[in-house]
CSV table of C-alpha atoms in Angstrom, one decimal:
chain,number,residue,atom,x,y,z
A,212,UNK,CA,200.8,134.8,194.7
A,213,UNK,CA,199.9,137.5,197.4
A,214,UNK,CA,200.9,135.0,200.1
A,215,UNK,CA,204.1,135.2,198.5
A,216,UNK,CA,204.4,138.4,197.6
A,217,UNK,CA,203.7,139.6,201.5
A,218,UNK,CA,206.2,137.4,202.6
A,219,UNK,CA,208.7,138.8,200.2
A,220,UNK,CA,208.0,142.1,201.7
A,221,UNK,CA,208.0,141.2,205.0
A,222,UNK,CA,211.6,139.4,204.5
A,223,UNK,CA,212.5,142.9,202.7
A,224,UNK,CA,211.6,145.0,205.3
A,225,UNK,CA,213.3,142.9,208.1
A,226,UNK,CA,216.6,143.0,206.1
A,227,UNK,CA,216.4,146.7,205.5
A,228,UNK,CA,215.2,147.4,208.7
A,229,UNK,CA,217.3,145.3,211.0
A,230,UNK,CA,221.0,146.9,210.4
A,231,UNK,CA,222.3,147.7,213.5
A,232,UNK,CA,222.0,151.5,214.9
A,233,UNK,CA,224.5,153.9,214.8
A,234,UNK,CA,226.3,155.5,217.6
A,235,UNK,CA,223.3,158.1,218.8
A,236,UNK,CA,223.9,161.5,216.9
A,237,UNK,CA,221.4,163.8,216.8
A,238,UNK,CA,218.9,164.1,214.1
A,239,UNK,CA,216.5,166.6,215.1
A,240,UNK,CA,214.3,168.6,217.9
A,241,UNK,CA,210.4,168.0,218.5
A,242,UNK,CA,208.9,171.3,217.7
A,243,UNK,CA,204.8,170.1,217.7
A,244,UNK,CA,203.4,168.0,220.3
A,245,UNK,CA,199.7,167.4,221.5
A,246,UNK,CA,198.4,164.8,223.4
A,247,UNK,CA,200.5,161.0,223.9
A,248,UNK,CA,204.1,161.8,222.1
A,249,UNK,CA,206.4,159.3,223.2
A,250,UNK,CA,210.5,158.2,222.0
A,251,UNK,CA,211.8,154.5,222.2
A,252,UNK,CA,215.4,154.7,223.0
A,253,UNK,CA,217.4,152.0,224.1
A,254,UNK,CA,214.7,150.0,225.1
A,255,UNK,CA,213.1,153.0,227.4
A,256,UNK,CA,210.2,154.8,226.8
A,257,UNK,CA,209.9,159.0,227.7
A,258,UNK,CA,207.7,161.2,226.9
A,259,UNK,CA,208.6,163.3,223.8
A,260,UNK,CA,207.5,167.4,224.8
A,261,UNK,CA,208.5,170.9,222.9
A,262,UNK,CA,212.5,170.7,222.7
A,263,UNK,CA,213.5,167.2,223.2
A,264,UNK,CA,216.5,166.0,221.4
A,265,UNK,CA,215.2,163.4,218.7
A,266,UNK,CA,218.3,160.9,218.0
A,267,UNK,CA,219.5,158.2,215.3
A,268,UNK,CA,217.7,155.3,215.9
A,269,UNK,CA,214.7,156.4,218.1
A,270,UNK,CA,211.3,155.1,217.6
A,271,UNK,CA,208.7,158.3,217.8
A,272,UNK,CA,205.2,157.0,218.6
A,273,UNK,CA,202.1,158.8,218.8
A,274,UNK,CA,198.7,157.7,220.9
A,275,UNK,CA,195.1,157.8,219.9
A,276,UNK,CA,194.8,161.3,220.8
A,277,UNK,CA,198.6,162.2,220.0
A,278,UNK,CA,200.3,164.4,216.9
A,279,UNK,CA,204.3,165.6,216.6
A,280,UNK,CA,206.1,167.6,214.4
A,281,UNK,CA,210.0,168.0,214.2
A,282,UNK,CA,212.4,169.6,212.6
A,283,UNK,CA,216.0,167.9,211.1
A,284,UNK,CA,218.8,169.2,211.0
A,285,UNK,CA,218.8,169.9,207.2
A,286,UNK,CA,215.5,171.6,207.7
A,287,UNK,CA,213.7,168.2,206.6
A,288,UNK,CA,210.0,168.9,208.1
A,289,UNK,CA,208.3,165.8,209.6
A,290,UNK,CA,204.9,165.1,211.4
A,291,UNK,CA,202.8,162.6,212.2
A,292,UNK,CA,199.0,162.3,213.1
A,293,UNK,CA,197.7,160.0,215.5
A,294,UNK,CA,198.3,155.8,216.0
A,295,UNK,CA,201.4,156.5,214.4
A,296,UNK,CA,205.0,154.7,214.4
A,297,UNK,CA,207.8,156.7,213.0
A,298,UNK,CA,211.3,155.4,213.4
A,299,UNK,CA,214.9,157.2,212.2
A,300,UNK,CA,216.8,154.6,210.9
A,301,UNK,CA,219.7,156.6,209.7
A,302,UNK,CA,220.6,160.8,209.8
A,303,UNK,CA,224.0,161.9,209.2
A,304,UNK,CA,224.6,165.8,208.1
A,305,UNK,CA,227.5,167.7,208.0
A,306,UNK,CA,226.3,171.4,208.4
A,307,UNK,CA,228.7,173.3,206.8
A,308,UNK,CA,229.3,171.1,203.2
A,309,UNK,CA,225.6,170.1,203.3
A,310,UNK,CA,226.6,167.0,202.6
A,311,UNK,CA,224.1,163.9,204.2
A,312,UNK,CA,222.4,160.7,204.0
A,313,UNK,CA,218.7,160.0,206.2
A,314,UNK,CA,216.5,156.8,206.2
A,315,UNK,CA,213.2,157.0,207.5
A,316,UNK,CA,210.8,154.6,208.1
A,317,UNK,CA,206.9,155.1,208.3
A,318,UNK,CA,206.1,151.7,210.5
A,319,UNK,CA,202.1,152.5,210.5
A,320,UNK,CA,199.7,155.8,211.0
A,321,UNK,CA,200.3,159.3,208.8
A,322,UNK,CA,202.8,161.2,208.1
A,323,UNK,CA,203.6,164.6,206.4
A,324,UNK,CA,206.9,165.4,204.7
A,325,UNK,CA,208.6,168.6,203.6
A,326,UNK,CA,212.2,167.9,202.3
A,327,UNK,CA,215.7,169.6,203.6
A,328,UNK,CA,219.3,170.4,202.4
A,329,UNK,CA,220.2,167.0,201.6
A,330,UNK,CA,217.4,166.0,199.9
A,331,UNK,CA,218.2,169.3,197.5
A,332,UNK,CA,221.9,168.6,197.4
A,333,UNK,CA,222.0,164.6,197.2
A,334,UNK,CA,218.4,163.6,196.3
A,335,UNK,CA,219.4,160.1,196.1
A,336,UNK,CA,220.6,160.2,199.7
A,337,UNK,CA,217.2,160.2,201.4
A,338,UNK,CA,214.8,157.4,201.9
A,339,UNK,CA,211.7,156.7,203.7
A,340,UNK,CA,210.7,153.3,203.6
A,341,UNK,CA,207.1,152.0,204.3
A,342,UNK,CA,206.4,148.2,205.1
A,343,UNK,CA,206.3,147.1,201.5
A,344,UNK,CA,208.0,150.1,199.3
A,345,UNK,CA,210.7,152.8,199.4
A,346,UNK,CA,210.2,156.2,198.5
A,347,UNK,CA,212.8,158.5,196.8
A,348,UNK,CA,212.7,162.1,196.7
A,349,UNK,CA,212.9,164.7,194.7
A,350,UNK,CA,212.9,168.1,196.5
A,351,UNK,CA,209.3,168.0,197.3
A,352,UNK,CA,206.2,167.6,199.9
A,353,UNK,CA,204.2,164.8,200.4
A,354,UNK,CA,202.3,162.8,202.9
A,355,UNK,CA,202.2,159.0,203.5
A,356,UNK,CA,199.6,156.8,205.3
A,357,UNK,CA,200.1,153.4,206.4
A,358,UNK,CA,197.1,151.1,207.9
A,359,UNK,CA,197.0,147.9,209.4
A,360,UNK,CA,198.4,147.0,212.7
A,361,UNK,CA,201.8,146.7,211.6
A,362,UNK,CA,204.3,147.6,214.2
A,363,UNK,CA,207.5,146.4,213.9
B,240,UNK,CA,192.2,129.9,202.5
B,241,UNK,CA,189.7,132.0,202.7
B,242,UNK,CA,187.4,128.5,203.6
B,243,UNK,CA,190.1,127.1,206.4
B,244,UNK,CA,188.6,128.9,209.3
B,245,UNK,CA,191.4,127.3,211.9
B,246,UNK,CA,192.8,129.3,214.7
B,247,UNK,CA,196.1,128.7,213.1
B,248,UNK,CA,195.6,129.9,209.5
B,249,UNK,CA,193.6,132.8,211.1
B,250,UNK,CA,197.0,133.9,212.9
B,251,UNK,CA,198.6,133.4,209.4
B,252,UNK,CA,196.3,135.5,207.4
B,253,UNK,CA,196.2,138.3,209.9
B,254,UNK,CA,200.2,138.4,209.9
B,255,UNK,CA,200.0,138.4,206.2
B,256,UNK,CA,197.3,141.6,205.8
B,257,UNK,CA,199.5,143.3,208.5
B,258,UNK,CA,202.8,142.5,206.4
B,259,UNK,CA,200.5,144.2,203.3
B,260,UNK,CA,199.4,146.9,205.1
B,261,UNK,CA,197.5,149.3,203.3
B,262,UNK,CA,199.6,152.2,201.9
B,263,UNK,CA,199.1,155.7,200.5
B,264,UNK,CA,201.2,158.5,199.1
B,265,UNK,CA,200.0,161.6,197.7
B,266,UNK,CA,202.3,164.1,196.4
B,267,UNK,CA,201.7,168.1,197.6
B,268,UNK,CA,202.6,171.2,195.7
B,269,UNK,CA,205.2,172.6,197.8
B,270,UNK,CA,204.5,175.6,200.1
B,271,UNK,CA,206.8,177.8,197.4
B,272,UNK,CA,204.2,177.1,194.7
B,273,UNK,CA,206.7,174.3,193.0
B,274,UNK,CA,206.0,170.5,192.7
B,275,UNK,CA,209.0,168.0,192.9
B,276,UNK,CA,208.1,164.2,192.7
B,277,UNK,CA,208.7,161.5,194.3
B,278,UNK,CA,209.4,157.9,193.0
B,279,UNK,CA,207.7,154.5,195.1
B,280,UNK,CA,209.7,151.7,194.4
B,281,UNK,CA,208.8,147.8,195.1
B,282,UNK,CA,210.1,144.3,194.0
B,283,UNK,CA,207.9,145.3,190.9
B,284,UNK,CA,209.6,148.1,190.0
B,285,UNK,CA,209.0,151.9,190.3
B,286,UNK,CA,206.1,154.2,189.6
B,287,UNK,CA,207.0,158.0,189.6
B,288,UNK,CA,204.4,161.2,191.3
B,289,UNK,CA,204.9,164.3,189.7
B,290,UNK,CA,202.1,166.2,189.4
B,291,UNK,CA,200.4,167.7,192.3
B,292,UNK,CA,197.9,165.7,194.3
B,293,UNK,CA,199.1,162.8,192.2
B,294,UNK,CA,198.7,159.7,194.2
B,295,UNK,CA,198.9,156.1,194.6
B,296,UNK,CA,197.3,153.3,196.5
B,297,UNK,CA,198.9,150.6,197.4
B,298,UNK,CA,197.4,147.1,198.9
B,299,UNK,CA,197.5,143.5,199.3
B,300,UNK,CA,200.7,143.8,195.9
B,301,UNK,CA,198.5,145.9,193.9
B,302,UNK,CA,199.3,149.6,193.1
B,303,UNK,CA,196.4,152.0,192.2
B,304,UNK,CA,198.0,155.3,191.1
B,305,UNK,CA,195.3,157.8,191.1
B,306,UNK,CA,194.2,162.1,191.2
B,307,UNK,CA,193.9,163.1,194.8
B,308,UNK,CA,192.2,166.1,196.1
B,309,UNK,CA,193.2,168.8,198.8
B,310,UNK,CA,189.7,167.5,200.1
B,311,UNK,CA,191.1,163.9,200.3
B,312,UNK,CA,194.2,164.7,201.9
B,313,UNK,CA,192.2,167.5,204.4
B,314,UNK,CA,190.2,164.4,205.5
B,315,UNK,CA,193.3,161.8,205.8
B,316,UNK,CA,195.7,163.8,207.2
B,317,UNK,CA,194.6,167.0,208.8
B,318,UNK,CA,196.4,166.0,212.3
B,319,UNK,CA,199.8,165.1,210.5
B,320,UNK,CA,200.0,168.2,208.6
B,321,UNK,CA,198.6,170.9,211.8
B,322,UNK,CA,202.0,169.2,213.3
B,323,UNK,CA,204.0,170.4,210.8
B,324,UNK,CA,206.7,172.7,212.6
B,325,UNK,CA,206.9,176.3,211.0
B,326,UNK,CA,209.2,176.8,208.1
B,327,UNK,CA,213.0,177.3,209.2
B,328,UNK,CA,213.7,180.7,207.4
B,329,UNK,CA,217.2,182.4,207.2
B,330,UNK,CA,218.2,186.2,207.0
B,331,UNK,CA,221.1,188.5,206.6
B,332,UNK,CA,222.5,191.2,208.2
B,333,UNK,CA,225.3,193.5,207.1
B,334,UNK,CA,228.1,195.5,208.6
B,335,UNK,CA,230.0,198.6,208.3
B,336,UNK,CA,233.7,198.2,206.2
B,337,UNK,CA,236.3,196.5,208.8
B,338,UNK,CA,234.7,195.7,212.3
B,339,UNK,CA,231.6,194.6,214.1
B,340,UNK,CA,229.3,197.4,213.6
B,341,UNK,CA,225.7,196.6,212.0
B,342,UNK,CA,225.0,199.0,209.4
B,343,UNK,CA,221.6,201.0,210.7
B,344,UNK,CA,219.2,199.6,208.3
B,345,UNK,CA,220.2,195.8,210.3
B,346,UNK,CA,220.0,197.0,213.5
B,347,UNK,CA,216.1,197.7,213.0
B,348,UNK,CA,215.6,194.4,211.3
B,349,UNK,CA,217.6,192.3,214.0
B,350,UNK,CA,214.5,193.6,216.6
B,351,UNK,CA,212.4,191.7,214.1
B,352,UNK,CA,214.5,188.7,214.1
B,353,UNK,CA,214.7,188.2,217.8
B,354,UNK,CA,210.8,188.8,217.6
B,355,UNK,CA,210.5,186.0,215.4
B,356,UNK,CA,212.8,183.6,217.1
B,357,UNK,CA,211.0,183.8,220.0
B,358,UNK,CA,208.0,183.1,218.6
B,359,UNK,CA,209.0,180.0,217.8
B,360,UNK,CA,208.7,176.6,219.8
B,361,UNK,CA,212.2,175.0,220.7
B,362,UNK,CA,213.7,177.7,218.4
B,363,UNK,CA,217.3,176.8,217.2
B,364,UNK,CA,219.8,179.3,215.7
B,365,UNK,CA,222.8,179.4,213.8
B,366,UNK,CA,224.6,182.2,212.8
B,367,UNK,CA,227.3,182.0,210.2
B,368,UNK,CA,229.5,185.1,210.0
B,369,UNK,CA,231.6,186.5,206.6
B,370,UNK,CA,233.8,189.3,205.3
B,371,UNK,CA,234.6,190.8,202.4
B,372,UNK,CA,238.5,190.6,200.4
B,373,UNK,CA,239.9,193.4,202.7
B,374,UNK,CA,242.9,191.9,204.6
B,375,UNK,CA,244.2,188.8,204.6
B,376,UNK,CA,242.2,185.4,204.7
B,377,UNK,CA,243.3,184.6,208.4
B,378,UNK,CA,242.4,187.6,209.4
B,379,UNK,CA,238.9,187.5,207.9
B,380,UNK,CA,238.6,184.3,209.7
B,381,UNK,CA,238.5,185.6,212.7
B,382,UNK,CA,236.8,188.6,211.6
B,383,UNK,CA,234.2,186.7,210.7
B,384,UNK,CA,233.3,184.3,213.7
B,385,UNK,CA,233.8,187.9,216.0
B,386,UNK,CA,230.7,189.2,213.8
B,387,UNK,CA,228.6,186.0,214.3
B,388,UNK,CA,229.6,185.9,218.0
B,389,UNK,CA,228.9,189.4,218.4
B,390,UNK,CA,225.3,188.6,216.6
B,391,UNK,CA,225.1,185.4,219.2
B,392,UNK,CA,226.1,187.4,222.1
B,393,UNK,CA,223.2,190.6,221.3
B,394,UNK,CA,220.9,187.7,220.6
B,395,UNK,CA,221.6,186.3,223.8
B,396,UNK,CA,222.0,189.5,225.9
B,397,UNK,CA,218.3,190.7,224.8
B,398,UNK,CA,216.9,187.6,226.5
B,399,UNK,CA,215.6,185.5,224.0
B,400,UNK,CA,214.8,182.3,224.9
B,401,UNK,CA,216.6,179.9,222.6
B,402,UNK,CA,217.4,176.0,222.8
B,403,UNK,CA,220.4,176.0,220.5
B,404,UNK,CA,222.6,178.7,219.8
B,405,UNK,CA,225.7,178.4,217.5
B,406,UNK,CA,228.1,180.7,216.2
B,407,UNK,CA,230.8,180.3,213.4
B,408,UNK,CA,233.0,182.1,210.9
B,409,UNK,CA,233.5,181.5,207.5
B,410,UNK,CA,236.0,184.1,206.5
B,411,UNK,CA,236.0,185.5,203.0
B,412,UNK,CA,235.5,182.0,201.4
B,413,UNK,CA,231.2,182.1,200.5
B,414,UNK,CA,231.0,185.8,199.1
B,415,UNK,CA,226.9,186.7,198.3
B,416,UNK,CA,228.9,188.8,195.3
B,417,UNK,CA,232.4,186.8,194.2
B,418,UNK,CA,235.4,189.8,193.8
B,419,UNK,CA,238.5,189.8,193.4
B,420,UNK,CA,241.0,190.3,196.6
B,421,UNK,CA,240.9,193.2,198.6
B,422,UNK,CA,237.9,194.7,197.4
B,423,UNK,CA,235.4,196.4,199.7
B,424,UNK,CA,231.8,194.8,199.2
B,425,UNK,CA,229.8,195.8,202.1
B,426,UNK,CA,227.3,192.9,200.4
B,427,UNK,CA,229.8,190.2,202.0
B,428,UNK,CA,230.0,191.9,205.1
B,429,UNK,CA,227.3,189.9,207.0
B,430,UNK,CA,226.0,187.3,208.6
B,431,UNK,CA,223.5,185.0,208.2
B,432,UNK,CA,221.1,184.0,210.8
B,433,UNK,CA,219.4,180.7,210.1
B,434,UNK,CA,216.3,180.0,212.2
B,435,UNK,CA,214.4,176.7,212.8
């Protein structure tokens, strides 16, 4: 039954997960970052200081010593504590309607989440997924932790 | 399965409890004193948070929804949350009837904004100018993007270090106080300056 159930979610996850990136926009700007911060972008790996350009699709990882914060473009707030895998499966915003659409996905670690424009405007646009569940908001603040060694 | 100690079913169970990771949500009251909620959903169904500190466990398919505690969530997530970025925060300033003079009381307060923006790590602005009904709609247009450049340019001239700075004009068309045409509102005579 759990054996099932896991591989269920494991099927889920890949299917959600695996649609193909977007042409890279930008989806926000690292604001916080102490010790190993690092982004996953087509297939390289840099280090992710004060100011760099977060886009659609990156994979934001944090080390054993390592937090980040960043800031959307619809003011979402975001950050993550350490051993953490954070991955922006979709962002689209248009500034002036405030019109938008975001999938996140919380792969393992902590994270910490202070809605934006979009989630105010078009609740029901905004997702972050975990390994076995989706989360909808509603205009809020929350903070998610995922253990195991889960990493894709 | 607990009993086959095999290599192979080993591998099998470990992929399994790293499919089921352990999960956790706890809903915060947010930093303006209100409390939205968030909804989990899974194959099972969906389970709403709406009260603050309102929480729920989550492993190997079961769901725990439980009360949470600021001491809880101090101990779990103290790094994720001294991350957080500050609060992106907006303000407006106002101008005398016609052109591109800040009235006085703006002038002081801009000194306080460009104190602020500094102070802030990667800062990114974007200033959105506006008119009142005075004149025609084109011409507000372009009234209105020569106040937000002319906030740009001051903001840029004083030296503030900035990562992203934007400037555009949105005429007459999003008044702070809706009037009929060709009435002089010094409140839609501004710009906002939105800071993150």
């Amino acid at each position: 039954m759990i054996k099932t159930h896991c591989m269920v979610a494991g099927l889920l996850a890949t299917s959600i997960l695996g649609f193909p990136a977007q042409a890279a926009e930008q989806a926000g700007m690292i604001k916080v970052s102490k010790g190993t911060v690092s982004i996953e972008r087509e297939g390289q790996r840099m280090a992710a200081g004060v100011g760099t350009p977060v886009m659609v699709a990156d994979r934001l990882r944090t080390g054993a010593d390592g937090s980040v914060g960043l800031t959307l473009r619809d003011n979402t707030l975001l950050s993550a504590g350490p051993n953490s895998l954070l991955v922006v499966d979709k962002f689209v915003y248009d500034n002036a309607t405030q019109d938008g659409r975001m999938a996140l996905s919380i792969r393992k670690g902590t994270l910490s989440v202070a809605s934006g424009k979009i989630a105010k405007r078009t609740p029901e646009s905004v997702d972050f997924h975990t390994p076995t569940s989706i989360l909808g908001v509603r205009g809020t603040e929350f903070v998610i932790e995922v253990e195991g060694d889960g990493d894709e | 399965m607990a009993m086959n100690k095999s290599p192979l079913s080993l591998a099998l169970l470990a992929l399994l409890l790293g499919a089921c990771a352990s999960e956790r949500v706890v809903l915060l009251p947010a930093a303006d004193g209100s409390t939205g909620a968030v909804v989990v959903r899974d194959q099972q169904g969906e389970l709403r948070l709406d009260q603050p500190y309102a929480a729920l466990k989550r492993s190997l398919a079961a769901n725990r929804p439980y009360q949470s505690s600021p001491a809880e969530v101090t101990e779990r997530f103290a790094q994720a949350l001294a991350a957080q970025p500050p609060r992106p925060s907006a303000y407006v300033l106002y101008f005398e009837a016609g052109g591109n003079v800040l009235t006085q009381e703006s002038q002081a307060a801009l000194a306080s904004i460009r104190k602020e923006i500094a102070e802030r790590p990667a800062s990114e602005v974007m200033v959105i100018g506006h008119t009142d009904r005075v004149g025609n709609a084109e011409l507000n247009d372009s009234l209105s993007l020569t106040r937000a450049e002319g906030i740009r340019d001051l903001l840029i001239e004083s030296g503030v270090a900035v990562d992203k700075l934007e400037a555009v004009g949105r005429g007459e068309r999003d008044p702070l106080v809706p009037t009929a045409d060709d009435v002089d509102e010094p409140k839609n005579r501004r710009v906002e300056i939105n800071v993150r």
